[in-house]
mmCIF file of C-alpha atoms in Angstrom:
data_model
loop_
_atom_site.group_PDB
_atom_site.id
_atom_site.type_symbol
_atom_site.label_atom_id
_atom_site.label_comp_id
_atom_site.label_asym_id
_atom_site.label_seq_id
_atom_site.Cartn_x
_atom_site.Cartn_y
_atom_site.Cartn_z
ATOM 1 C CA MET A 43 -13.074 17.587 115.363
ATOM 2 C CA GLY A 44 -14.949 14.505 116.566
ATOM 3 C CA SER A 45 -12.849 11.601 117.752
ATOM 4 C CA GLY A 46 -13.928 9.404 114.833
ATOM 5 C CA ARG A 47 -12.909 12.056 112.297
ATOM 6 C CA LEU A 48 -9.655 12.664 114.180
ATOM 7 C CA TYR A 49 -8.522 9.036 114.023
ATOM 8 C CA ALA A 50 -9.710 8.744 110.425
ATOM 9 C CA ALA A 51 -7.495 11.724 109.592
ATOM 10 C CA VAL A 52 -4.568 10.099 111.405
ATOM 11 C CA ALA A 53 -5.127 6.878 109.436
ATOM 12 C CA ALA A 54 -5.276 8.838 106.181
ATOM 13 C CA GLY A 55 -2.055 10.574 107.182
ATOM 14 C CA GLY A 56 -0.396 7.215 107.766
ATOM 15 C CA PHE A 57 -1.489 6.098 104.301
ATOM 16 C CA ARG A 58 -0.202 9.289 102.637
ATOM 17 C CA ARG A 59 3.092 9.173 104.507
ATOM 18 C CA TYR A 60 4.049 5.786 103.086
ATOM 19 C CA ALA A 61 2.590 6.598 99.677
ATOM 20 C CA THR A 62 5.226 9.318 99.256
ATOM 21 C CA TYR A 63 8.073 6.767 99.248
ATOM 22 C CA ARG A 64 7.499 5.525 95.707
ATOM 23 C CA ALA A 65 11.024 4.271 95.069
ATOM 24 C CA ALA A 66 11.011 2.330 98.334
ATOM 25 C CA THR A 67 7.623 0.856 97.449
ATOM 26 C CA ALA A 68 8.840 -0.227 94.007
ATOM 27 C CA ALA A 69 11.946 -1.765 95.579
ATOM 28 C CA GLY A 70 9.732 -3.577 98.075
ATOM 29 C CA VAL A 71 7.535 -4.982 95.314
ATOM 30 C CA PHE A 72 10.627 -6.257 93.497
ATOM 31 C CA THR A 73 12.100 -7.752 96.683
ATOM 32 C CA ASN A 74 8.892 -9.514 97.679
ATOM 33 C CA THR A 75 8.492 -10.917 94.179
ATOM 34 C CA VAL A 76 12.050 -12.273 94.125
ATOM 35 C CA PHE A 77 11.743 -13.787 97.595
ATOM 36 C CA GLY A 78 8.394 -15.228 96.552
ATOM 37 C CA LEU A 79 10.027 -16.969 93.590
ATOM 38 C CA ILE A 80 12.787 -18.370 95.792
ATOM 39 C CA LEU A 81 10.312 -19.674 98.347
ATOM 40 C CA VAL A 82 7.922 -21.061 95.735
ATOM 41 C CA TYR A 83 10.561 -23.237 94.111
ATOM 42 C CA THR A 84 11.820 -24.296 97.535
ATOM 43 C CA TYR A 85 8.276 -25.237 98.558
ATOM 44 C CA LEU A 86 7.671 -27.110 95.296
ATOM 45 C CA ALA A 87 10.786 -29.210 95.893
ATOM 46 C CA LEU A 88 9.799 -29.813 99.506
ATOM 47 C CA TRP A 89 6.236 -30.773 98.622
ATOM 48 C CA ASP A 90 7.561 -33.147 95.956
ATOM 49 C CA GLU A 91 9.358 -34.985 98.742
ATOM 50 C CA LYS A 92 6.626 -34.517 101.366
ATOM 51 C CA PRO A 93 3.235 -34.409 99.580
ATOM 52 C CA HIS A 94 0.444 -32.836 101.654
ATOM 53 C CA LEU A 95 2.881 -31.507 104.230
ATOM 54 C CA GLY A 96 0.874 -29.674 106.864
ATOM 55 C CA GLY A 97 -2.331 -30.746 105.125
ATOM 56 C CA TYR A 98 -1.602 -28.585 102.065
ATOM 57 C CA ASP A 99 -1.254 -29.709 98.463
ATOM 58 C CA GLN A 100 1.245 -27.963 96.168
ATOM 59 C CA ALA A 101 -1.223 -25.355 94.942
ATOM 60 C CA GLN A 102 -2.075 -24.434 98.534
ATOM 61 C CA ALA A 103 1.607 -24.270 99.453
ATOM 62 C CA VAL A 104 2.207 -21.886 96.534
ATOM 63 C CA THR A 105 -0.782 -19.782 97.615
ATOM 64 C CA TYR A 106 0.637 -19.619 101.129
ATOM 65 C CA VAL A 107 3.968 -18.316 99.806
ATOM 66 C CA TRP A 108 2.480 -15.482 97.774
ATOM 67 C CA LEU A 109 0.061 -14.530 100.530
ATOM 68 C CA GLY A 110 3.021 -14.312 102.884
ATOM 69 C CA GLN A 111 4.791 -11.955 100.495
ATOM 70 C CA CYS A 112 1.608 -9.887 100.243
ATOM 71 C CA LEU A 113 1.271 -9.595 104.020
ATOM 72 C CA TYR A 114 4.951 -9.301 104.937
ATOM 73 C CA ALA A 115 5.015 -5.497 104.902
ATOM 74 C CA THR A 116 1.262 -5.124 105.427
ATOM 75 C CA LEU A 117 1.533 -6.646 108.900
ATOM 76 C CA ALA A 118 5.129 -5.514 109.529
ATOM 77 C CA ILE A 119 5.867 -9.135 110.382
ATOM 78 C CA GLN A 120 9.534 -8.360 111.059
ATOM 79 C CA GLY A 121 8.832 -4.894 112.383
ATOM 80 C CA GLY A 122 9.351 -1.678 110.480
ATOM 81 C CA GLY A 123 6.042 0.001 111.277
ATOM 82 C CA PHE A 124 5.129 2.667 113.788
ATOM 83 C CA GLU A 125 7.050 1.002 116.632
ATOM 84 C CA LYS A 126 10.445 2.429 115.656
ATOM 85 C CA ASP A 127 9.071 5.961 115.705
ATOM 86 C CA LEU A 128 7.367 5.389 119.052
ATOM 87 C CA MET A 129 10.508 3.857 120.558
ATOM 88 C CA GLU A 130 12.556 6.851 119.432
ATOM 89 C CA ARG A 131 10.028 9.314 120.851
ATOM 90 C CA ILE A 132 10.116 7.500 124.180
ATOM 91 C CA ARG A 133 13.924 7.446 124.182
ATOM 92 C CA THR A 134 14.223 11.176 123.446
ATOM 93 C CA GLY A 135 11.351 12.250 125.682
ATOM 94 C CA GLU A 136 9.245 13.561 122.788
ATOM 95 C CA ILE A 137 6.538 11.165 123.964
ATOM 96 C CA ALA A 138 5.542 13.944 126.374
ATOM 97 C CA VAL A 139 4.188 15.905 123.392
ATOM 98 C CA ASP A 140 2.047 12.909 122.410
ATOM 99 C CA LEU A 141 0.644 12.688 125.925
ATOM 100 C CA TYR A 142 -0.410 16.334 125.788
ATOM 101 C CA ARG A 143 -2.474 15.754 122.645
ATOM 102 C CA PRO A 144 -6.261 15.638 123.118
ATOM 103 C CA ALA A 145 -6.232 12.073 121.814
ATOM 104 C CA ASP A 146 -5.728 8.603 123.196
ATOM 105 C CA LEU A 147 -2.100 7.493 122.770
ATOM 106 C CA GLN A 148 -2.910 3.901 121.801
ATOM 107 C CA LEU A 149 -5.688 4.821 119.376
ATOM 108 C CA TRP A 150 -3.540 7.515 117.788
ATOM 109 C CA TRP A 151 -0.744 5.068 116.933
ATOM 110 C CA LEU A 152 -3.234 2.348 115.984
ATOM 111 C CA ALA A 153 -4.978 4.633 113.482
ATOM 112 C CA GLY A 154 -1.681 5.628 111.893
ATOM 113 C CA ASP A 155 -0.547 2.017 111.668
ATOM 114 C CA LEU A 156 -3.803 0.914 110.054
ATOM 115 C CA GLY A 157 -3.285 3.571 107.385
ATOM 116 C CA ARG A 158 0.250 2.260 106.825
ATOM 117 C CA SER A 159 -1.024 -1.332 106.640
ATOM 118 C CA VAL A 160 -3.641 -0.526 104.012
ATOM 119 C CA PHE A 161 -1.102 1.256 101.834
ATOM 120 C CA GLN A 162 1.457 -1.538 102.150
ATOM 121 C CA MET A 163 -1.141 -4.101 101.145
ATOM 122 C CA LEU A 164 -2.329 -2.121 98.113
ATOM 123 C CA GLY A 165 0.999 -0.607 97.101
ATOM 124 C CA ARG A 166 3.400 -3.419 97.904
ATOM 125 C CA GLY A 167 1.445 -6.612 98.523
ATOM 126 C CA VAL A 168 -1.090 -6.910 95.718
ATOM 127 C CA ILE A 169 1.427 -6.948 92.850
ATOM 128 C CA PRO A 170 3.516 -9.925 94.058
ATOM 129 C CA PHE A 171 0.317 -11.821 94.886
ATOM 130 C CA THR A 172 -1.099 -11.118 91.427
ATOM 131 C CA PHE A 173 2.209 -12.147 89.843
ATOM 132 C CA GLY A 174 2.024 -15.451 91.687
ATOM 133 C CA ALA A 175 -1.572 -16.024 90.590
ATOM 134 C CA LEU A 176 -0.643 -15.378 86.951
ATOM 135 C CA PHE A 177 2.407 -17.634 86.739
ATOM 136 C CA PHE A 178 1.781 -20.404 89.288
ATOM 137 C CA PRO A 179 -1.164 -22.684 90.100
ATOM 138 C CA MET A 180 -2.817 -21.299 93.225
ATOM 139 C CA ALA A 181 -5.715 -22.498 95.358
ATOM 140 C CA LEU A 182 -7.861 -19.356 95.251
ATOM 141 C CA PRO A 183 -11.577 -19.320 96.115
ATOM 142 C CA ARG A 184 -14.153 -18.651 93.437
ATOM 143 C CA ASP A 185 -16.920 -17.294 95.680
ATOM 144 C CA ILE A 186 -17.085 -13.771 97.037
ATOM 145 C CA THR A 187 -18.125 -14.998 100.490
ATOM 146 C CA THR A 188 -14.742 -16.578 101.113
ATOM 147 C CA TRP A 189 -12.951 -13.438 99.940
ATOM 148 C CA ALA A 190 -15.105 -11.343 102.296
ATOM 149 C CA ALA A 191 -14.285 -13.688 105.181
ATOM 150 C CA PHE A 192 -10.614 -13.406 104.272
ATOM 151 C CA LEU A 193 -10.769 -9.592 104.401
ATOM 152 C CA VAL A 194 -12.200 -9.792 107.931
ATOM 153 C CA THR A 195 -9.254 -11.941 108.995
ATOM 154 C CA LEU A 196 -6.891 -9.329 107.527
ATOM 155 C CA VAL A 197 -8.389 -6.568 109.675
ATOM 156 C CA LEU A 198 -8.093 -8.746 112.775
ATOM 157 C CA ALA A 199 -4.530 -9.664 111.790
ATOM 158 C CA MET A 200 -3.677 -5.955 111.602
ATOM 159 C CA LEU A 201 -4.986 -5.461 115.149
ATOM 160 C CA VAL A 202 -2.978 -8.401 116.472
ATOM 161 C CA SER A 203 0.151 -7.183 114.692
ATOM 162 C CA PHE A 204 -0.276 -3.718 116.180
ATOM 163 C CA GLY A 205 -0.862 -5.184 119.640
ATOM 164 C CA ILE A 206 2.393 -7.137 119.555
ATOM 165 C CA ARG A 207 4.449 -4.191 118.338
ATOM 166 C CA TYR A 208 2.812 -1.694 120.691
ATOM 167 C CA LEU A 209 3.813 -3.785 123.700
ATOM 168 C CA ALA A 210 7.339 -4.055 122.328
ATOM 169 C CA ALA A 211 7.546 -0.290 121.806
ATOM 170 C CA LEU A 212 6.316 0.523 125.314
ATOM 171 C CA SER A 213 9.045 -1.660 126.808
ATOM 172 C CA VAL A 214 11.489 1.145 125.948
ATOM 173 C CA PHE A 215 10.058 3.106 128.884
ATOM 174 C CA TRP A 216 12.019 0.643 131.021
ATOM 175 C CA LEU A 217 14.790 -0.515 128.682
ATOM 176 C CA LEU A 218 15.555 3.025 127.406
ATOM 177 C CA ASP A 219 16.669 1.669 124.025
ATOM 178 C CA GLY A 220 14.797 -0.241 121.340
ATOM 179 C CA MET A 221 17.607 -1.887 119.395
ATOM 180 C CA GLY A 222 17.410 -5.228 121.172
ATOM 181 C CA VAL A 223 13.613 -5.192 121.154
ATOM 182 C CA ASN A 224 13.588 -4.664 117.380
ATOM 183 C CA GLN A 225 15.886 -7.638 116.926
ATOM 184 C CA VAL A 226 13.546 -9.793 119.008
ATOM 185 C CA LEU A 227 10.568 -8.594 116.934
ATOM 186 C CA MET A 228 12.368 -9.595 113.736
ATOM 187 C CA ILE A 229 13.255 -13.091 114.937
ATOM 188 C CA THR A 230 9.939 -13.928 116.557
ATOM 189 C CA GLY A 231 7.997 -12.408 113.671
ATOM 190 C CA ILE A 232 9.680 -14.420 110.937
ATOM 191 C CA PHE A 233 9.603 -17.707 112.882
ATOM 192 C CA PHE A 234 6.335 -17.736 114.786
ATOM 193 C CA SER A 235 4.197 -16.149 112.066
ATOM 194 C CA GLY A 236 4.959 -18.976 109.622
ATOM 195 C CA MET A 237 6.759 -16.828 107.047
ATOM 196 C CA VAL A 238 9.446 -19.479 106.602
ATOM 197 C CA LEU A 239 7.197 -22.552 106.822
ATOM 198 C CA PRO A 240 3.449 -22.905 107.462
ATOM 199 C CA LEU A 241 2.748 -23.459 111.141
ATOM 200 C CA ASN A 242 0.620 -26.460 110.155
ATOM 201 C CA ALA A 243 3.854 -28.200 109.146
ATOM 202 C CA PHE A 244 5.494 -27.813 112.566
ATOM 203 C CA PRO A 245 5.612 -31.223 114.283
ATOM 204 C CA GLY A 246 4.278 -32.426 117.624
ATOM 205 C CA ALA A 247 4.208 -30.234 120.708
ATOM 206 C CA LEU A 248 6.119 -27.449 118.950
ATOM 207 C CA GLY A 249 3.366 -27.235 116.368
ATOM 208 C CA GLU A 250 0.675 -27.068 119.035
ATOM 209 C CA ILE A 251 2.516 -24.259 120.796
ATOM 210 C CA VAL A 252 3.238 -22.082 117.762
ATOM 211 C CA ARG A 253 -0.319 -22.430 116.499
ATOM 212 C CA ALA A 254 -1.626 -21.166 119.849
ATOM 213 C CA LEU A 255 0.568 -18.047 119.912
ATOM 214 C CA PRO A 256 -0.661 -14.645 118.651
ATOM 215 C CA TRP A 257 1.655 -14.677 115.618
ATOM 216 C CA ALA A 258 -0.513 -17.470 114.169
ATOM 217 C CA ALA A 259 -3.283 -14.878 113.799
ATOM 218 C CA GLN A 260 -1.195 -12.886 111.320
ATOM 219 C CA LEU A 261 -0.575 -15.251 108.409
ATOM 220 C CA GLN A 262 -1.703 -18.776 109.220
ATOM 221 C CA MET A 263 -5.319 -17.908 110.000
ATOM 222 C CA PRO A 264 -5.908 -15.666 106.964
ATOM 223 C CA ALA A 265 -4.260 -18.287 104.735
ATOM 224 C CA ASP A 266 -6.415 -21.116 106.074
ATOM 225 C CA VAL A 267 -9.592 -19.071 105.664
ATOM 226 C CA LEU A 268 -8.651 -18.078 102.110
ATOM 227 C CA MET A 269 -7.996 -21.710 101.159
ATOM 228 C CA GLY A 270 -10.996 -23.124 103.006
ATOM 229 C CA GLU A 271 -8.889 -25.049 105.525
ATOM 230 C CA THR A 272 -10.615 -23.673 108.612
ATOM 231 C CA ASP A 273 -13.998 -22.332 109.628
ATOM 232 C CA PRO A 274 -13.986 -18.515 109.412
ATOM 233 C CA LEU A 275 -15.794 -18.186 112.753
ATOM 234 C CA ARG A 276 -13.089 -20.224 114.448
ATOM 235 C CA ALA A 277 -10.436 -18.003 112.887
ATOM 236 C CA TYR A 278 -12.307 -14.846 113.937
ATOM 237 C CA ALA A 279 -12.585 -16.083 117.509
ATOM 238 C CA PHE A 280 -8.878 -16.936 117.715
ATOM 239 C CA GLN A 281 -7.805 -13.606 116.252
ATOM 240 C CA ALA A 282 -10.296 -11.537 118.233
ATOM 241 C CA VAL A 283 -9.263 -13.105 121.542
ATOM 242 C CA TRP A 284 -5.623 -12.314 120.896
ATOM 243 C CA ALA A 285 -6.478 -8.807 119.691
ATOM 244 C CA VAL A 286 -8.418 -8.088 122.893
ATOM 245 C CA VAL A 287 -5.695 -9.604 125.093
ATOM 246 C CA LEU A 288 -2.866 -7.704 123.394
ATOM 247 C CA LEU A 289 -4.674 -4.372 123.169
ATOM 248 C CA GLY A 290 -5.824 -4.721 126.766
ATOM 249 C CA ALA A 291 -2.275 -5.527 127.891
ATOM 250 C CA GLY A 292 -1.070 -2.538 125.900
ATOM 251 C CA ARG A 293 -3.584 -0.332 127.676
ATOM 252 C CA LEU A 294 -2.389 -1.550 131.091
ATOM 253 C CA MET A 295 1.261 -1.216 130.141
ATOM 254 C CA GLN A 296 0.625 2.267 128.785
ATOM 255 C CA SER A 297 -0.966 3.289 132.060
ATOM 256 C CA ALA A 298 2.007 1.980 134.024
ATOM 257 C CA ALA A 299 4.566 3.416 131.619
ATOM 258 C CA THR A 300 3.191 6.935 131.375
ATOM 259 C CA ARG A 301 3.455 7.289 135.129
ATOM 260 C CA ARG A 302 7.215 7.179 134.558
ATOM 261 C CA VAL A 303 7.197 10.276 132.343
ATOM 262 C CA VAL A 304 8.603 13.376 133.993
ATOM 263 C CA VAL A 305 8.216 16.623 132.042
ATOM 264 C CA GLN A 306 10.486 19.478 133.088
ATOM 265 C CA GLY A 307 8.366 22.115 134.762
ATOM 266 C CA GLY A 308 5.281 19.868 134.603
#
């Protein structure tokens, strides 16, 4: 099998794997919709007190909320993707089997995670977003060009998300346990991605810092492109730079980490 077909099959397998958990998907749709409602009414009250907070009007703030609920599981913003499986395989030594496969370790896990991301967006993210569009005023574009630009930012966001979580997973080669790392992923993901509050609303130096970090490529950039608040090329450049940096760092860390693997009899 050619390498392209191999990784396509791995991605399809990742999609099918998550598609089998129908009850969990339905529960996720319900949860994201409920949290979306809570956040929307919180945002509406906040924007009543602080109009144009972060440069957004109320319709844009509402759009930001429902997009966040759409992308929460898609980008595994608080973790919950491939990284837990990889951490466990490193901890138990099963990673040795992965290294024997005639496939690149990073690309293998990336392909599977992209399949997971696509399913989570279609199966869990689209319904809450559509619910929000039906029952709340949202600042959605009318032209297909903006939607196409938005889809490009989603692909780049998936790469950045994978890059962050891949580095976290590989740290278990040294830490030997992923529990603490997962907790860090949850905290940094929810805060620095802007899930709680748009990064544009963060004040002063803190705002400058959080908007320069890779988590900004996950939600803030796609949201700003969708709502016409930033130039798509600028967003692409920001996301692509972080994707290259994170994937490159993952490649270097993988090279260093796999030298630590000792296989009995190998």
